[in-house]
Amino acid sequence: MIMESHKVFGRDRIFSPKWLKLSFSPITLFFGGEAVCFPCMTADSKAETFTVWLKSLIMQGNGLTVINGNGQIVYRIDNYDEKSSREVFLMDIRGKLLFTVRRKRIWFLCDWEGYKEENGVNTEERKPFFRMKKVLRFFSRKLSCDVKLRGDESQESFCYRFEGFWGKTAFRIFDSRGGLVAETKRKQTSLGVQLGEDVMSLVLVQTNLDHSLVMALVTVYLLIQHKM
């Protein structure tokens, strides 16, 4: 199904370009109807590809929309504040909160922290599930970011590194051993037409990944790049 641009459902104005083919009714997304449940973990041996669109489906909103290979929206951020917000919320198709991402400024440095949603745990009592910060490189076009995850005993350990360039949405994610975890590139249509830099193909090379965590980390990287 291809939704028309500027189509209105209920009180929100929904935007969707012609290239964005979705296999569900938009009413399901915005009014809590039945939808397919997507697990956070995958045991498939095949690399998975997602489309990351730097646009909220709600008009006049900032955020992103993540679509799987079947054309189903699996993650979204709908932010009514300005771009480069200090706090954003990653949700699933039904609007369930998965991660809260916050910017933490220490002097002239900015670190980002991600808080995983835990049922019954007060927001203020949670400890960051991950921390992400830029690797300082003066006079370089390269942008590197290190990610540390909270261990079983609340100890942090280095897990991932993002490698890209300032102003570009293409990047690669490596694990602590230097293995490629995922990479993005500008999306192409079935006819080979390259779309703008606000539409990316995200390929998860490694299996058994927590998809919601990967999307939360990608969100932070895009915020650091001032892309959303």
C-alpha positions as MATLAB code, in Angstrom:
seq = 'MIMESHKVFGRDRIFSPKWLKLSFSPITLFFGGEAVCFPCMTADSKAETFTVWLKSLIMQGNGLTVINGNGQIVYRIDNYDEKSSREVFLMDIRGKLLFTVRRKRIWFLCDWEGYKEENGVNTEERKPFFRMKKVLRFFSRKLSCDVKLRGDESQESFCYRFEGFWGKTAFRIFDSRGGLVAETKRKQTSLGVQLGEDVMSLVLVQTNLDHSLVMALVTVYLLIQHKM';
ca = [
       0.000    0.000    0.000;
       1.238    3.499   -0.774;
      -0.131    6.256    1.404;
      -0.769    9.612   -0.161;
       1.246   12.584    1.009;
      -0.361   14.909    3.565;
      -3.175   12.486    4.295;
      -5.017   13.169    7.549;
      -6.149   10.556   10.071;
      -7.796   11.769   13.271;
      -6.090   14.805   14.776;
      -2.582   14.135   13.408;
      -1.457   14.906    9.893;
       0.419   11.939    8.457;
       3.116   12.373    5.821;
       4.422    9.629    3.572;
       6.237    9.894    0.204;
       5.376    7.612   -2.690;
       8.537    5.513   -2.292;
       7.529    4.501    1.248;
       5.484    1.333    0.813;
       3.835    0.145    4.007;
       2.058   -3.165    4.497;
      -0.330   -2.066    7.269;
      -3.131    0.384    7.748;
      -1.942    3.742    9.166;
      -4.961    3.619   11.469;
      -3.312    0.616   13.168;
      -0.232    2.694   13.921;
      -1.890    5.741   15.380;
      -4.949    4.260   17.049;
      -3.535    1.129   18.661;
      -5.076   -1.578   16.488;
      -3.672   -5.075   16.144;
      -0.176   -5.199   14.700;
       2.604   -7.705   14.293;
       4.846   -8.017   17.365;
       8.559   -7.906   16.596;
      11.015   -9.488   19.057;
      14.106   -7.530   20.065;
      16.388  -10.503   19.480;
      16.874  -12.411   16.263;
      18.583  -15.743   15.715;
      18.513  -15.630   11.920;
      21.781  -16.378   10.125;
      20.890  -13.973    7.369;
      21.787  -10.279    7.449;
      18.754   -8.058    7.966;
      18.107   -4.750    6.251;
      16.057   -1.866    7.617;
      15.100    1.464    6.113;
      15.821    4.428    8.382;
      13.940    7.554    7.326;
      14.859   10.769    9.136;
      11.293   11.934    9.304;
       8.427   11.573   11.726;
       5.222   10.385   10.072;
       3.446   13.151   11.975;
       3.621   16.474   10.156;
       5.503   19.272   11.909;
       7.322   16.709   14.025;
      10.984   15.750   14.133;
      12.187   12.187   14.522;
      12.709    9.055   12.506;
      10.841    6.047   11.189;
      12.380    2.557   10.931;
      10.891    0.042    8.477;
      11.825   -3.627    8.175;
      12.301   -5.652    4.991;
       8.583   -6.499    4.874;
       7.549   -2.846    4.726;
       6.348   -2.760    8.346;
       7.170    0.085   10.697;
       8.981   -1.360   13.704;
      10.459    1.682   15.475;
       9.725    5.384   15.504;
      10.564    8.648   17.200;
       7.985   11.426   17.135;
       9.448   14.570   18.644;
       7.486   17.802   18.614;
      10.437   19.819   19.900;
      13.209   21.363   17.866;
      15.937   19.369   16.149;
      18.903   18.125   18.204;
      16.713   17.752   21.255;
      18.370   16.867   24.551;
      15.896   14.057   25.163;
      14.140   11.736   22.718;
      12.073    8.573   23.084;
      12.411    5.438   20.959;
       9.102    3.584   20.602;
       7.801    0.505   18.835;
       4.887    0.334   16.382;
       2.293    0.602   19.161;
       3.922    3.542   20.879;
       5.487    1.475   23.670;
       8.535    3.211   25.099;
      11.754    1.199   24.609;
      14.604    3.630   25.262;
      14.938    7.161   26.590;
      18.009    8.924   25.213;
      19.415   11.965   27.016;
      22.303   14.299   26.423;
      24.562   14.912   29.398;
      26.872   17.927   29.220;
      30.089   17.926   31.228;
      31.915   21.202   30.752;
      32.412   21.507   26.982;
      31.962   17.766   26.372;
      28.655   16.048   25.629;
      27.962   12.447   26.483;
      24.755   10.622   25.672;
      23.035    8.129   27.937;
      20.376    5.574   27.048;
      17.859    4.315   29.590;
      16.097    1.076   28.795;
      12.452    0.909   29.756;
      11.973   -1.346   32.766;
       8.473   -2.095   33.994;
       7.870   -0.911   37.514;
      11.159    0.997   37.800;
      10.927    4.741   38.313;
      12.708    6.793   35.659;
      14.893    8.573   38.199;
      15.997    5.265   39.756;
      17.288    3.729   36.522;
      20.950    3.558   35.666;
      22.068    4.218   32.094;
      21.931    1.068   29.976;
      24.568    2.539   27.682;
      26.796    5.583   27.323;
      28.012    6.984   24.031;
      30.555    9.723   23.464;
      32.621   11.177   20.670;
      36.284   10.326   20.237;
      38.136   13.626   20.151;
      39.919   14.147   16.848;
      41.028   17.668   16.106;
      41.085   18.916   12.512;
      39.607   15.682   11.164;
      36.544   15.032    9.043;
      36.139   11.628   10.640;
      33.602   11.135   13.398;
      34.090    8.256   15.834;
      31.898    7.420   18.812;
      32.517    4.834   21.509;
      29.719    2.929   23.231;
      29.895    1.347   26.664;
      27.185   -0.969   27.975;
      26.255   -1.638   31.557;
      27.365   -5.083   32.694;
      25.562   -7.533   34.937;
      27.050   -5.842   37.997;
      26.448   -2.319   36.717;
      30.015   -2.102   35.453;
      30.561   -0.594   32.043;
      32.671   -2.113   29.305;
      33.530   -0.987   25.785;
      31.282   -2.703   23.248;
      30.871   -0.768   20.013;
      32.447    1.962   17.931;
      30.740    4.077   15.273;
      32.904    5.261   12.362;
      31.713    7.885    9.900;
      32.290   11.426    8.662;
      30.899   14.724    9.874;
      27.793   15.740    7.948;
      27.286   12.279    6.409;
      24.649    9.767    7.414;
      26.628    6.750    6.168;
      28.559    4.979    8.927;
      29.750    1.604   10.185;
      29.459   -0.024   13.600;
      32.251   -2.284   14.882;
      32.368   -4.476   17.958;
      35.164   -4.537   20.559;
      37.139   -7.017   18.432;
      36.903   -4.897   15.296;
      34.239   -7.030   13.631;
      31.636   -5.307   11.493;
      28.271   -5.192   13.252;
      26.211   -3.008   10.918;
      26.556   -0.365    8.241;
      24.396    2.202    6.522;
      24.318    3.699    3.052;
      21.928    5.843    1.071;
      18.881    3.879    0.013;
      18.158    3.072   -3.604;
      14.778    2.326   -5.119;
      14.101   -0.887   -7.027;
      14.880    1.069  -10.218;
      18.315    2.060   -8.913;
      17.424    5.667   -8.106;
      19.413    6.921   -5.128;
      17.315    8.726   -2.537;
      18.386   11.660   -0.393;
      20.688   11.386    2.612;
      17.673   11.385    4.910;
      16.772    7.856    3.745;
      19.237    5.121    4.659;
      19.525    1.365    4.372;
      20.761   -0.122    7.634;
      22.220   -3.617    7.230;
      22.699   -5.661   10.399;
      25.595   -7.955    9.547;
      25.878   -9.742   12.878;
      23.040  -11.881   14.196;
      21.567  -12.197   17.685;
      21.440   -8.420   18.028;
      19.063   -6.479   20.218;
      17.366   -4.435   17.501;
      15.964   -1.846   19.876;
      19.439   -1.220   21.311;
      20.933   -0.849   17.834;
      18.236    1.676   16.897;
      18.813    3.611   20.124;
      22.541    3.818   19.356;
      21.840    4.870   15.764;
      19.540    7.565   17.143;
      22.337    8.979   19.303;
      24.750    9.016   16.378;
      22.255   10.923   14.236;
      21.655   13.389   17.079;
      25.394   13.988   17.366;
      25.406   14.644   13.619;
      22.478   17.094   14.055;
      20.494   15.065   11.519;
      17.337   14.862   13.622;
];
